[in-house]
PDB file of C-alpha atoms in Angstrom:
ATOM      1  CA  GLN X   1    -120.243 200.264  -5.689  1.00 82.00           C
ATOM      2  CA  VAL X   2    -118.828 202.395  -8.473  1.00 90.00           C
ATOM      3  CA  GLN X   3    -115.228 202.436  -9.618  1.00 94.00           C
ATOM      4  CA  LEU X   4    -113.906 205.451 -11.489  1.00 96.00           C
ATOM      5  CA  VAL X   5    -110.814 205.498 -13.671  1.00 97.00           C
ATOM      6  CA  GLU X   6    -109.411 208.750 -15.022  1.00 97.00           C
ATOM      7  CA  SER X   7    -107.148 209.091 -18.034  1.00 97.00           C
ATOM      8  CA  GLY X   8    -105.811 211.757 -20.363  1.00 97.00           C
ATOM      9  CA  GLY X   9    -103.563 213.705 -18.066  1.00 97.00           C
ATOM     10  CA  GLY X  10    -100.047 214.759 -18.964  1.00 98.00           C
ATOM     11  CA  TRP X  11     -97.799 217.711 -19.646  1.00 98.00           C
ATOM     12  CA  VAL X  12     -98.842 220.558 -21.887  1.00 98.00           C
ATOM     13  CA  ARG X  13     -97.489 223.972 -22.701  1.00 98.00           C
ATOM     14  CA  THR X  14     -99.225 227.105 -21.501  1.00 98.00           C
ATOM     15  CA  GLY X  15    -102.158 227.805 -23.803  1.00 98.00           C
ATOM     16  CA  GLY X  16    -102.488 224.186 -24.834  1.00 98.00           C
ATOM     17  CA  SER X  17    -105.331 221.719 -24.434  1.00 98.00           C
ATOM     18  CA  LEU X  18    -105.975 218.366 -22.814  1.00 98.00           C
ATOM     19  CA  ARG X  19    -109.015 216.129 -22.633  1.00 98.00           C
ATOM     20  CA  LEU X  20    -109.568 214.079 -19.512  1.00 98.00           C
ATOM     21  CA  SER X  21    -111.827 211.046 -19.431  1.00 98.00           C
ATOM     22  CA  CYS X  22    -113.378 209.241 -16.494  1.00 98.00           C
ATOM     23  CA  THR X  23    -114.937 205.848 -17.062  1.00 97.00           C
ATOM     24  CA  ALA X  24    -117.180 204.257 -14.466  1.00 95.00           C
ATOM     25  CA  SER X  25    -117.984 200.666 -13.750  1.00 92.00           C
ATOM     26  CA  GLY X  26    -121.529 199.604 -12.952  1.00 78.00           C
ATOM     27  CA  ARG X  27    -124.861 199.934 -14.655  1.00 71.00           C
ATOM     28  CA  THR X  28    -126.182 202.966 -12.796  1.00 85.00           C
ATOM     29  CA  PHE X  29    -123.753 205.577 -14.106  1.00 86.00           C
ATOM     30  CA  SER X  30    -126.553 207.557 -15.705  1.00 85.00           C
ATOM     31  CA  THR X  31    -128.121 208.212 -12.310  1.00 88.00           C
ATOM     32  CA  TYR X  32    -125.075 209.901 -10.809  1.00 93.00           C
ATOM     33  CA  THR X  33    -124.159 213.529 -10.635  1.00 95.00           C
ATOM     34  CA  MET X  34    -120.543 213.726 -11.788  1.00 96.00           C
ATOM     35  CA  GLY X  35    -117.863 216.188 -10.901  1.00 97.00           C
ATOM     36  CA  TRP X  36    -114.234 217.064 -11.480  1.00 98.00           C
ATOM     37  CA  PHE X  37    -112.044 218.333  -8.685  1.00 98.00           C
ATOM     38  CA  ARG X  38    -108.344 219.144  -8.553  1.00 98.00           C
ATOM     39  CA  GLN X  39    -105.611 219.331  -5.978  1.00 98.00           C
ATOM     40  CA  ALA X  40    -102.398 221.259  -6.425  1.00 97.00           C
ATOM     41  CA  PRO X  41     -99.339 220.552  -4.266  1.00 93.00           C
ATOM     42  CA  GLY X  42     -99.760 221.963  -0.785  1.00 95.00           C
ATOM     43  CA  LYS X  43    -103.359 222.987  -1.409  1.00 97.00           C
ATOM     44  CA  GLU X  44    -106.756 221.563  -0.588  1.00 97.00           C
ATOM     45  CA  ARG X  45    -108.800 219.723  -3.165  1.00 98.00           C
ATOM     46  CA  GLU X  46    -111.042 222.183  -4.965  1.00 98.00           C
ATOM     47  CA  PHE X  47    -114.143 222.036  -7.090  1.00 98.00           C
ATOM     48  CA  VAL X  48    -113.758 222.445 -10.842  1.00 98.00           C
ATOM     49  CA  VAL X  49    -117.052 221.532 -12.501  1.00 98.00           C
ATOM     50  CA  THR X  50    -120.138 219.374 -12.087  1.00 98.00           C
ATOM     51  CA  ILE X  51    -122.687 217.896 -14.490  1.00 97.00           C
ATOM     52  CA  SER X  52    -126.156 216.536 -13.838  1.00 95.00           C
ATOM     53  CA  TRP X  53    -127.144 212.952 -14.527  1.00 92.00           C
ATOM     54  CA  SER X  54    -128.703 213.872 -17.883  1.00 91.00           C
ATOM     55  CA  GLY X  55    -125.951 216.228 -18.938  1.00 91.00           C
ATOM     56  CA  SER X  56    -128.397 219.108 -19.272  1.00 93.00           C
ATOM     57  CA  GLY X  57    -127.054 220.977 -16.277  1.00 95.00           C
ATOM     58  CA  THR X  58    -123.497 222.094 -15.590  1.00 97.00           C
ATOM     59  CA  TYR X  59    -121.773 224.435 -13.167  1.00 98.00           C
ATOM     60  CA  TYR X  60    -118.194 225.679 -13.373  1.00 98.00           C
ATOM     61  CA  ALA X  61    -115.776 227.235 -10.956  1.00 98.00           C
ATOM     62  CA  ASP X  62    -115.035 230.822 -11.954  1.00 98.00           C
ATOM     63  CA  SER X  63    -111.379 229.965 -12.465  1.00 98.00           C
ATOM     64  CA  VAL X  64    -112.158 227.614 -15.372  1.00 98.00           C
ATOM     65  CA  LYS X  65    -115.325 229.113 -16.825  1.00 98.00           C
ATOM     66  CA  GLY X  66    -114.992 229.685 -20.547  1.00 98.00           C
ATOM     67  CA  ARG X  67    -111.907 227.464 -20.809  1.00 98.00           C
ATOM     68  CA  PHE X  68    -113.092 224.061 -19.604  1.00 98.00           C
ATOM     69  CA  THR X  69    -116.069 222.047 -20.830  1.00 98.00           C
ATOM     70  CA  ILE X  70    -117.604 219.034 -19.149  1.00 98.00           C
ATOM     71  CA  SER X  71    -119.702 216.476 -20.983  1.00 98.00           C
ATOM     72  CA  ARG X  72    -120.879 212.929 -20.446  1.00 96.00           C
ATOM     73  CA  ASP X  73    -121.851 209.921 -22.510  1.00 96.00           C
ATOM     74  CA  ASN X  74    -124.088 207.705 -20.410  1.00 93.00           C
ATOM     75  CA  ALA X  75    -124.020 204.961 -23.035  1.00 93.00           C
ATOM     76  CA  LYS X  76    -120.256 204.724 -22.511  1.00 94.00           C
ATOM     77  CA  ASN X  77    -120.308 205.337 -18.748  1.00 95.00           C
ATOM     78  CA  THR X  78    -117.862 208.159 -19.325  1.00 96.00           C
ATOM     79  CA  VAL X  79    -117.535 211.801 -18.380  1.00 97.00           C
ATOM     80  CA  TYR X  80    -115.116 214.112 -20.145  1.00 98.00           C
ATOM     81  CA  LEU X  81    -113.312 217.310 -19.276  1.00 98.00           C
ATOM     82  CA  GLN X  82    -112.061 219.324 -22.230  1.00 98.00           C
ATOM     83  CA  MET X  83    -109.477 221.821 -21.004  1.00 98.00           C
ATOM     84  CA  ASN X  84    -108.404 224.637 -23.300  1.00 98.00           C
ATOM     85  CA  SER X  85    -106.186 227.685 -22.823  1.00 98.00           C
ATOM     86  CA  LEU X  86    -104.391 225.925 -19.997  1.00 98.00           C
ATOM     87  CA  ARG X  87    -102.395 227.963 -17.510  1.00 98.00           C
ATOM     88  CA  PRO X  88     -99.635 227.010 -15.081  1.00 97.00           C
ATOM     89  CA  GLU X  89    -102.100 227.514 -12.226  1.00 97.00           C
ATOM     90  CA  ASP X  90    -104.181 224.660 -13.659  1.00 98.00           C
ATOM     91  CA  THR X  91    -101.392 222.259 -12.703  1.00 98.00           C
ATOM     92  CA  ALA X  92    -102.846 219.714 -10.294  1.00 98.00           C
ATOM     93  CA  VAL X  93    -104.013 216.167  -9.861  1.00 98.00           C
ATOM     94  CA  TYR X  94    -107.513 216.004 -11.341  1.00 98.00           C
ATOM     95  CA  TYR X  95    -110.075 213.740  -9.728  1.00 98.00           C
ATOM     96  CA  CYS X  96    -113.354 212.475 -11.083  1.00 98.00           C
ATOM     97  CA  ALA X  97    -116.184 211.954  -8.590  1.00 97.00           C
ATOM     98  CA  ALA X  98    -119.663 210.448  -8.620  1.00 96.00           C
ATOM     99  CA  GLY X  99    -122.474 211.446  -6.316  1.00 93.00           C
ATOM    100  CA  LEU X 100    -125.846 209.931  -5.554  1.00 89.00           C
ATOM    101  CA  ALA X 101    -127.328 213.270  -4.576  1.00 80.00           C
ATOM    102  CA  THR X 102    -129.443 214.835  -7.278  1.00 81.00           C
ATOM    103  CA  GLY X 103    -128.720 218.229  -8.720  1.00 85.00           C
ATOM    104  CA  LEU X 104    -125.433 220.030  -9.246  1.00 91.00           C
ATOM    105  CA  ARG X 105    -123.022 219.568  -6.373  1.00 92.00           C
ATOM    106  CA  ILE X 106    -119.865 221.532  -5.607  1.00 94.00           C
ATOM    107  CA  ASP X 107    -118.963 220.225  -2.152  1.00 94.00           C
ATOM    108  CA  LEU X 108    -116.534 217.297  -1.853  1.00 95.00           C
ATOM    109  CA  SER X 109    -118.634 215.775   0.915  1.00 94.00           C
ATOM    110  CA  GLU X 110    -121.581 215.325  -1.459  1.00 94.00           C
ATOM    111  CA  TYR X 111    -119.707 212.862  -3.640  1.00 95.00           C
ATOM    112  CA  ASP X 112    -119.663 209.178  -2.836  1.00 94.00           C
ATOM    113  CA  TYR X 113    -117.051 207.716  -5.158  1.00 95.00           C
ATOM    114  CA  TRP X 114    -113.680 209.007  -6.330  1.00 97.00           C
ATOM    115  CA  GLY X 115    -111.141 208.055  -8.942  1.00 97.00           C
ATOM    116  CA  GLN X 116    -107.432 207.748  -8.280  1.00 97.00           C
ATOM    117  CA  GLY X 117    -106.608 211.001 -10.045  1.00 97.00           C
ATOM    118  CA  THR X 118    -104.612 211.980 -13.109  1.00 98.00           C
ATOM    119  CA  GLN X 119    -101.773 214.496 -13.141  1.00 98.00           C
ATOM    120  CA  VAL X 120    -102.015 217.596 -15.319  1.00 98.00           C
ATOM    121  CA  THR X 121     -98.912 219.754 -15.607  1.00 98.00           C
ATOM    122  CA  VAL X 122     -98.906 223.060 -17.478  1.00 98.00           C
ATOM    123  CA  SER X 123     -95.728 224.989 -18.072  1.00 96.00           C
ATOM    124  CA  SER X 124     -93.923 226.984 -20.670  1.00 90.00           C
TER     125      SER X 124
END
C-alpha cells in the first residue's frame, strides 16, 4: 500500500509559478512510475505529465510542455511539479498518482494509487 500526499497548491496570478510536491509513504517509491493529473470543474480528470521510476524518462501533455517540469527525489520519496507561466486554464485540482506498471503511463487506469489532490487557481 502506498499513500500519497500532495502539497503546494494555492492561488497565483496569470504568468506566475507554483511548485507542487507529492510525498509517498512506503519503501518502494523508487519502483513506481509517477504521474500528475488534473481535474477542472465540470471536466474529466486529464493527464498532465509522467516520470519513470529512475527519473530519466518524462512525458508531458502538449498543453503544459515547455511550462511545467516534473522531477523526483527517490531518497525523499517525493515527486515535484514545477509550474511556470501559469494560465487561467491551468486552474484545477492536481492529483499525484503512482503506478506499478513500468514505463511512462498516460492513462488513469494504469495508476494504482492516488493522492487527495491539491487545488491550483490561476487568475488575474
